[in-house]
Short mmCIF file of C-alpha atoms in Angstrom, two decimals:
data_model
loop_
_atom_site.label_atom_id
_atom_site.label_comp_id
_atom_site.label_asym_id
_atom_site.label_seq_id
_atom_site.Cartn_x
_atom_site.Cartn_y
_atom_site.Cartn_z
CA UNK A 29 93.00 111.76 79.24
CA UNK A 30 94.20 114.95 80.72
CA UNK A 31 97.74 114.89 82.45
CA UNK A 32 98.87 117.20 85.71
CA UNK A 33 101.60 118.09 87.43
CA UNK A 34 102.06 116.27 90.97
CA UNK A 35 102.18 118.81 93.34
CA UNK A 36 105.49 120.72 92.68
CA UNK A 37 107.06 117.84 90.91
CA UNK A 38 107.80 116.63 88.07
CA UNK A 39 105.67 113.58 87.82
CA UNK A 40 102.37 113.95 85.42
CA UNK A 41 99.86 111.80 86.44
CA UNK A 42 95.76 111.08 84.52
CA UNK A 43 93.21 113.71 85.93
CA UNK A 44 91.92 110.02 87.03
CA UNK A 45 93.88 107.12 88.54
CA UNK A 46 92.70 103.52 89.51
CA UNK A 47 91.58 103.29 93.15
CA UNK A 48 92.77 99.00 93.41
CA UNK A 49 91.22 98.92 97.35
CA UNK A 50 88.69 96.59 95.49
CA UNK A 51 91.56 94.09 94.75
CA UNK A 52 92.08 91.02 97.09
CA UNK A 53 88.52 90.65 99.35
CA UNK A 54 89.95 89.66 102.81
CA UNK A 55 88.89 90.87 105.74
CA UNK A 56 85.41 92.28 106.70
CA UNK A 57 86.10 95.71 105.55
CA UNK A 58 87.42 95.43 102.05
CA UNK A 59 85.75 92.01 101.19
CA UNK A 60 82.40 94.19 101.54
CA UNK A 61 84.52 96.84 98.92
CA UNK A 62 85.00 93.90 96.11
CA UNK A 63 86.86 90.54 95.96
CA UNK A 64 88.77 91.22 92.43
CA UNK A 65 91.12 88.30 91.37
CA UNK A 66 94.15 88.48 89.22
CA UNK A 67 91.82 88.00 85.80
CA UNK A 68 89.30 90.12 86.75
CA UNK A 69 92.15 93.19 87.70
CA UNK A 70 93.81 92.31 84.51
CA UNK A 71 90.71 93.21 82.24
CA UNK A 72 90.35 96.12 84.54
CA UNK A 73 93.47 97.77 83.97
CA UNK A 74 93.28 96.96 80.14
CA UNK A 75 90.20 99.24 79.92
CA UNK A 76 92.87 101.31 82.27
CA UNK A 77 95.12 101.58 79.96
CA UNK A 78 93.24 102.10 76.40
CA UNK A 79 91.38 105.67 78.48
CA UNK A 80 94.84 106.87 79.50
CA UNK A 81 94.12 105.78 82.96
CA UNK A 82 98.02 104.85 84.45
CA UNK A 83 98.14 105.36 87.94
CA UNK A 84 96.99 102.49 90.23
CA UNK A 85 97.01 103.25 93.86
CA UNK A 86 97.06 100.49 96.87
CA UNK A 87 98.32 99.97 100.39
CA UNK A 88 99.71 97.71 102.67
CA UNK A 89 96.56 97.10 104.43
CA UNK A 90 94.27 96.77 101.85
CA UNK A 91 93.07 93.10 102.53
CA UNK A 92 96.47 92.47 104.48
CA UNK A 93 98.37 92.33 101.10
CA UNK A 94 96.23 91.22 98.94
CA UNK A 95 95.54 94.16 96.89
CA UNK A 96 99.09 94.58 96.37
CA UNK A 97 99.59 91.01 95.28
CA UNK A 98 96.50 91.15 92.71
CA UNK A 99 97.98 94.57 91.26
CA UNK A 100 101.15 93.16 90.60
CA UNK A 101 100.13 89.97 89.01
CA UNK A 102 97.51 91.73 87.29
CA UNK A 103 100.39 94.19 85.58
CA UNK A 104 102.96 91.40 84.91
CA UNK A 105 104.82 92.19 81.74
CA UNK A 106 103.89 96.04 81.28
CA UNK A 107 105.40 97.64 84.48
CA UNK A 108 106.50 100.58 82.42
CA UNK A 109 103.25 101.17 81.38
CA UNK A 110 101.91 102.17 84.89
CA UNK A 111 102.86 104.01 87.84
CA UNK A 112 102.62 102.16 91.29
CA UNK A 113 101.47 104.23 93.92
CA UNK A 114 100.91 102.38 97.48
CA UNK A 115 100.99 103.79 101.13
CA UNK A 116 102.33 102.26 104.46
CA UNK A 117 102.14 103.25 108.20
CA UNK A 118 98.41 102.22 109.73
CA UNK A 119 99.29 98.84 111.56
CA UNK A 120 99.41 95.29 109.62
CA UNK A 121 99.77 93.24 112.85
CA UNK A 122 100.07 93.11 116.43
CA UNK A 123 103.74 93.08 116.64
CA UNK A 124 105.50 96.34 117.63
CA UNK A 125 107.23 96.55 114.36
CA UNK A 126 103.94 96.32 112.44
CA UNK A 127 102.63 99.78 112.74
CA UNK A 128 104.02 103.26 112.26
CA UNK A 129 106.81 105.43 110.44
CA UNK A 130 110.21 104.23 111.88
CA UNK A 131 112.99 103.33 110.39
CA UNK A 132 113.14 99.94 110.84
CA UNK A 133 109.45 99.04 109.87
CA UNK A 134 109.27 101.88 106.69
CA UNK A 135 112.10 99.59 105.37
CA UNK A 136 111.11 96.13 105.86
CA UNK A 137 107.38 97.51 104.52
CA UNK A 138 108.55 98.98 101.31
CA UNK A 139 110.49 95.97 101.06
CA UNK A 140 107.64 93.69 101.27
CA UNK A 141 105.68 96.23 98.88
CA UNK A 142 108.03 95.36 96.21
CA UNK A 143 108.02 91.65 96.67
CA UNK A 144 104.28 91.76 96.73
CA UNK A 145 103.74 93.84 93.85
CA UNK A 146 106.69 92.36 91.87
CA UNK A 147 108.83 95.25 91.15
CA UNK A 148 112.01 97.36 92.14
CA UNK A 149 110.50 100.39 92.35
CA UNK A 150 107.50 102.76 93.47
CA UNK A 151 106.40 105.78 91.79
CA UNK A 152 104.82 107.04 94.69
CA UNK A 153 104.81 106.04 98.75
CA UNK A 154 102.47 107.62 100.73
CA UNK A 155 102.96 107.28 104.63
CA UNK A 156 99.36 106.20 105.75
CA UNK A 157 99.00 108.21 108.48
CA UNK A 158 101.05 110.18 111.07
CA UNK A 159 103.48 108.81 113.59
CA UNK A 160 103.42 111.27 116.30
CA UNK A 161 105.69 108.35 118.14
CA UNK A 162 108.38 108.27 116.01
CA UNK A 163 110.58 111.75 115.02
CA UNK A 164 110.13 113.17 111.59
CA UNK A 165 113.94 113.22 111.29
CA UNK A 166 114.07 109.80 111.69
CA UNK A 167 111.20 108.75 109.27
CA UNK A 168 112.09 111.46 106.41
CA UNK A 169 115.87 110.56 106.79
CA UNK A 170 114.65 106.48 106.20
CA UNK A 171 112.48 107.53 102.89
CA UNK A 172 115.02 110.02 101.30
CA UNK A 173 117.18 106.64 101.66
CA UNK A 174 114.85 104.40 99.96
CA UNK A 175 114.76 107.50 97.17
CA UNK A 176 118.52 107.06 97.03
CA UNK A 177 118.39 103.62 96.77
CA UNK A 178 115.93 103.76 93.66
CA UNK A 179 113.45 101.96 95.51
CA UNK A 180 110.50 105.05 95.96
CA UNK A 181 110.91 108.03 93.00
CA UNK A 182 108.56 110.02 94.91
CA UNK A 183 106.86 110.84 98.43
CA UNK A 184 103.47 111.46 99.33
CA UNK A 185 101.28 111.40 102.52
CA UNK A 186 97.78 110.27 103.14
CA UNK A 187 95.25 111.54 106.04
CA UNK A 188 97.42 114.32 107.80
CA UNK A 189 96.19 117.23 109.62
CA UNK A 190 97.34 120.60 108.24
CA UNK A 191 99.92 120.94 111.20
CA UNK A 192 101.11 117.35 110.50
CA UNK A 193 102.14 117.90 106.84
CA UNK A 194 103.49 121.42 107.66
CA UNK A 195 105.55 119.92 110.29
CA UNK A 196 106.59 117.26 107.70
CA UNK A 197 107.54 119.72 104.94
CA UNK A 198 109.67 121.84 107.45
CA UNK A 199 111.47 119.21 109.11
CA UNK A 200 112.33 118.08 105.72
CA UNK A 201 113.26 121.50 104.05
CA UNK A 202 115.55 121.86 107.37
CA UNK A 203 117.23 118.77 106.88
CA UNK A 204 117.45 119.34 103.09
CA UNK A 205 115.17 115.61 102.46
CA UNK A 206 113.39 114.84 100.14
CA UNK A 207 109.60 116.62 100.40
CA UNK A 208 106.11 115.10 100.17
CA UNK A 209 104.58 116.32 96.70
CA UNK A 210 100.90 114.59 97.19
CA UNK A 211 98.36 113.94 100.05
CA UNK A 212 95.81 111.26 99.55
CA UNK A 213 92.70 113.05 101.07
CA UNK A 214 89.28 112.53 101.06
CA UNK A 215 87.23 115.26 99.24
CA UNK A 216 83.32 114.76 97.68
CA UNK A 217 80.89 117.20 97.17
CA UNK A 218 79.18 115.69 100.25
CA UNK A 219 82.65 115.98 102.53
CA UNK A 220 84.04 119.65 101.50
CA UNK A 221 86.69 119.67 104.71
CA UNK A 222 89.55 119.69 103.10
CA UNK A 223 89.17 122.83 101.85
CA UNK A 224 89.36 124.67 105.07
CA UNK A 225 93.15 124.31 105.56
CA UNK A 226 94.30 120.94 103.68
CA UNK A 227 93.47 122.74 100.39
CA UNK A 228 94.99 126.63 100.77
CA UNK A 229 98.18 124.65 102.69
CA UNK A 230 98.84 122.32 99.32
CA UNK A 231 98.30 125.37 97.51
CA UNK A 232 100.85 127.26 99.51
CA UNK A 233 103.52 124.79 99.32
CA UNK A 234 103.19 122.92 96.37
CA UNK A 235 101.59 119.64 97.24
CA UNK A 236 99.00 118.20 94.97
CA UNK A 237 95.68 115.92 96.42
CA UNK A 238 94.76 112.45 95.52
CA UNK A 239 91.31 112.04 96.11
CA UNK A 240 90.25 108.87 97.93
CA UNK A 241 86.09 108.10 97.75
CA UNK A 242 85.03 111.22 95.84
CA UNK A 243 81.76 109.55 95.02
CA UNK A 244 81.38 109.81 99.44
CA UNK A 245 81.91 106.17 100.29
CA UNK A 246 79.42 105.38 97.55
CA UNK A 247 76.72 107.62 98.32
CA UNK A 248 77.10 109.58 94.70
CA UNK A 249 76.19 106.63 92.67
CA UNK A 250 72.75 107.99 92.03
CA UNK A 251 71.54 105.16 93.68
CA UNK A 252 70.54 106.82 97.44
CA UNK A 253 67.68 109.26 97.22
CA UNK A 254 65.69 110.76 99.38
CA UNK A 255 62.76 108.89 100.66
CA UNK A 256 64.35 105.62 99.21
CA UNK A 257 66.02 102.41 101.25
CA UNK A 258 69.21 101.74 100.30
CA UNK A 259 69.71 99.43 97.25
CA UNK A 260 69.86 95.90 98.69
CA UNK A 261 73.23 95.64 96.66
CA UNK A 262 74.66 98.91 98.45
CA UNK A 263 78.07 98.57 100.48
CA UNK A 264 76.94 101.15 102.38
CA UNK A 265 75.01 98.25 104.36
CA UNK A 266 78.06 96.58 105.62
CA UNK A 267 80.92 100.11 105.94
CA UNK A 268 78.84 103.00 106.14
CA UNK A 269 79.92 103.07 109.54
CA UNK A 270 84.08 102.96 108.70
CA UNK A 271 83.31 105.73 106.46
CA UNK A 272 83.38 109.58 106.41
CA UNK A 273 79.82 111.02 108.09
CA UNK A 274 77.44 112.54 105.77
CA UNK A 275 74.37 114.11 106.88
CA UNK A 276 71.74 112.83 104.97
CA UNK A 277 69.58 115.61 104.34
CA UNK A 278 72.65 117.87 102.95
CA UNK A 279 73.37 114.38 100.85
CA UNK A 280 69.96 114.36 99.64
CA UNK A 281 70.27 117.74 98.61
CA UNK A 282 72.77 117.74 96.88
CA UNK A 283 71.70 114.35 94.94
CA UNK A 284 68.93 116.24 93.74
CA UNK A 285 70.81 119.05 91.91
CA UNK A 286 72.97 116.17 90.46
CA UNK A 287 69.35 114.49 89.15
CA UNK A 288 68.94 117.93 87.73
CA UNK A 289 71.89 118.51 86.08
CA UNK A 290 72.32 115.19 84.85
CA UNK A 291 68.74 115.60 83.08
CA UNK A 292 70.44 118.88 81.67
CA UNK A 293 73.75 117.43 80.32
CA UNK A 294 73.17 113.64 79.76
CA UNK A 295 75.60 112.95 81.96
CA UNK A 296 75.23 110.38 85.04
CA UNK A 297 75.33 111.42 88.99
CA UNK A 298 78.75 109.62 89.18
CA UNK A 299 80.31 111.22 86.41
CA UNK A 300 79.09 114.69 87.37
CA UNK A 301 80.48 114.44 90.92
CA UNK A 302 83.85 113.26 89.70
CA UNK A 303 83.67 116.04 87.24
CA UNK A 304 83.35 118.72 89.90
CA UNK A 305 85.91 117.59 91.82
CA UNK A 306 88.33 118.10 88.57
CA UNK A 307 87.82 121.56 89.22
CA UNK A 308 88.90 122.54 92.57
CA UNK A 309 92.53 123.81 93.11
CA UNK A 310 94.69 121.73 93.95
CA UNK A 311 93.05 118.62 92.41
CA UNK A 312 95.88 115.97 90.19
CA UNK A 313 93.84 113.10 90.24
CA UNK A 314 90.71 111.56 91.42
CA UNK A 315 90.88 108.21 92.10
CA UNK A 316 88.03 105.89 90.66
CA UNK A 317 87.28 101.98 92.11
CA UNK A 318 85.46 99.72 90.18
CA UNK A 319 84.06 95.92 91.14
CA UNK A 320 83.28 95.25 87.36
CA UNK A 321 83.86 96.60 84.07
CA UNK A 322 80.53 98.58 83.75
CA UNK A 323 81.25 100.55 87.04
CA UNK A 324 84.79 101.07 85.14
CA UNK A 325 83.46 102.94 82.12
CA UNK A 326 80.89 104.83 83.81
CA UNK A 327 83.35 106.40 85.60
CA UNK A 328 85.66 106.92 82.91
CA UNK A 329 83.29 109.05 81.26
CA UNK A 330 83.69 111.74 84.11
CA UNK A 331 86.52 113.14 81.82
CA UNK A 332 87.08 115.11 78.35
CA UNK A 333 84.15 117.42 78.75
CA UNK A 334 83.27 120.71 81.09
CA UNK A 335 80.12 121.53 83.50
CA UNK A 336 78.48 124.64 82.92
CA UNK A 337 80.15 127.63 85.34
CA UNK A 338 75.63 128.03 86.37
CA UNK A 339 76.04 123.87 87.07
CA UNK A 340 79.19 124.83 89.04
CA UNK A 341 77.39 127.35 91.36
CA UNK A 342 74.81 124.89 91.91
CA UNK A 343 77.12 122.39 92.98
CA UNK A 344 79.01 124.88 95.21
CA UNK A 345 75.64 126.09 96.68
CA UNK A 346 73.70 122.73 97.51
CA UNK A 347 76.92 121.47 99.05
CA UNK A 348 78.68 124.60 100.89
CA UNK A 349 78.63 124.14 104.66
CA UNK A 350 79.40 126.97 107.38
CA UNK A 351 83.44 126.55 107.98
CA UNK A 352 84.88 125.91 111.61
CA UNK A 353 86.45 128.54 112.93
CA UNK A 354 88.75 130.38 112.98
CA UNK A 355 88.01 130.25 108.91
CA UNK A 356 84.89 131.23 108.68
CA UNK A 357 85.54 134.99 108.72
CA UNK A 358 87.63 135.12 106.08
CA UNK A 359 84.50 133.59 104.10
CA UNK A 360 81.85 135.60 105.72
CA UNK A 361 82.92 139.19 105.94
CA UNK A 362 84.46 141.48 103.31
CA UNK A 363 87.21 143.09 105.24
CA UNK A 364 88.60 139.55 106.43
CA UNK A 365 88.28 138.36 102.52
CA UNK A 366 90.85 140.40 100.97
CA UNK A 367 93.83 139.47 102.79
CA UNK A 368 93.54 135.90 101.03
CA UNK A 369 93.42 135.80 97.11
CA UNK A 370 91.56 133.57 95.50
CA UNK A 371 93.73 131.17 94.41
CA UNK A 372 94.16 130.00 98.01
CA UNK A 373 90.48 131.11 99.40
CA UNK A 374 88.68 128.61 97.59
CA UNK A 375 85.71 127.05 99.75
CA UNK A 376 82.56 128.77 98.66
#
């Protein structure tokens, strides 16, 4: 398993982490994702483990707790084994304390994080989403506390706008706090947004991406073809619409270079989409969720090997959409190209 740098930190984390949103199975939403017990995530971080795979990412909302409670049962004895990564902010409850980034509810959440995951100590919380209630001084001051208490090692955000997580690094380089090093974003080769701004702003100022559903909520599994119903064992049935939109004939094209490239190589749809993905700037890890052990190794076996730069283009081509502006000028015309290198203009 390949290691990288987080962002502009010191933290190395596996090219691909452990996605645990299929732990616990309450709720609507994430009982349609998987229903993993304790046992079940146990084996499933084993086979973890033995591929180099050590980073295991959750949240607070993830079947109200659940997921958190399953990971930490599930790595009972070998906490120094794995890094914890989970994310708070997007509301738990109806009470006014149960949503947000103040101080008062960051505290009592990464508090509760602990208890449910049965340590004293994240390697990584990500703030779930942006509190444009609550002032950045007041929510970076609370987590560089909990990073001087030992309880969080490192920050991260999940979901921000560009203008959100610029804001955020400022006000924190201002008020010499501790900085985010990752955003959790979603990135497939059939959702490509994050490259307009997300991707040349991490670049910029040294924050890494964790991919969340690079296989585009399941629509990569080389199951969904054109022409084809959906596989009666699809999620996509029950949260296709709590997912990112995908137009289907650009998903359908693009499925069909992967059939053709995966004829070429040997390699599956899955592990040719996770592949790309490996590739882009910016890119430390690529989170993977499995429901069972075979889903598990399939994915694993997106890693130790290199597409073809012509398999590259393809990829690039078949899934390349026109860019909102005002970006699309500096893709389009010459004159507007040079004044970004390209290191930071990277959509194709």
């Amino acid at each position: 398993m390949e290691y990288r740098r987080l962002g502009a930190s010191g933290l190395l984390v596996p090219a691909l982490g452990f996605g645990a949103g299929t732990f616990g199975g309450r709720g609507a939403l994430f009982s349609a994702w998987g229903d993993t017990d304790a046992a079940q995530a146990r084996r499933l971080i084993d086979i973890s483990l033995e591929a180099g795979v050590t980073l295991f990412d959750t949240a607070d909302v993830y079947s109200d707790g659940a997921s958190e409670e399953v990971l930490g049962a599930a790595i009972k004895g070998r906490r120094e084994q794995v890094l914890l990564s989970t994310k708070s902010a997007l509301p738990t409850g109806p009470g006014p304390h149960e949503a947000g980034s103040g101080r008062a509810r960051l505290i009592r959440a990464v508090d509760a994080s602990l208890r449910r995951l049965g340590t004293d100590y994240l390697d990584l919380f990500q703030l779930h989403a942006f509190d444009a209630g609550t002032p950045l001084a007041e929510t970076l001051t609370a987590l560089d506390d909990l990073v001087r208490a030992g309880k969080i090692r490192y920050l991260g955000v999940s979901n921000f706008a560009g203008w959100e997580l610029m804001k955020t690094l400022a006000t924190a380089e201002a008020l010499g706090l501790e900085k985010p090093v990752a955003h959790q974003v979603y990135y497939s080769l059939v959702g490509r947004d994050y490259e307009w701004e997300l991707l040349p702003l991490g670049a910029d100022q040294g924050v890494g991406s964790i991919i969340w559903s690079p296989l585009g909520w399941g629509r990569l599994t080389g199951k969904v073809r054109r022409g084809q119903p959906l596989p009666a064992g699809s999620r996509l049935h029950e949260t296709a619409q709590a997912g990112p939109p995908v137009d289907d004939e650009r998903l359908y094209d693009v499925v069909e270079v992967l059939d053709r490239i995966a004829a070429e190589t040997g390699r599956s749809v899955p592990q040719i989409s996770l592949n790309w993905l490996l590739t882009r700037p910016t890119v430390a890890t690529v989170l993977i969720g499995a429901r069972n052990e075979e889903q598990l190794r399939q994915n694993l076996g997106a890693v130790d090997w290199q597409l073809e730069p012509e398999h590259l283009a393809a990829l690039d081509a078949a899934s390349a959409t026109t860019p909102p502006y005002p970006y699309y000028p500096y893709h389009r015309l010459p004159d507007f190209a040079r004044l970004n290198p390209p290191a930071i203009r990277t959509a194709a």
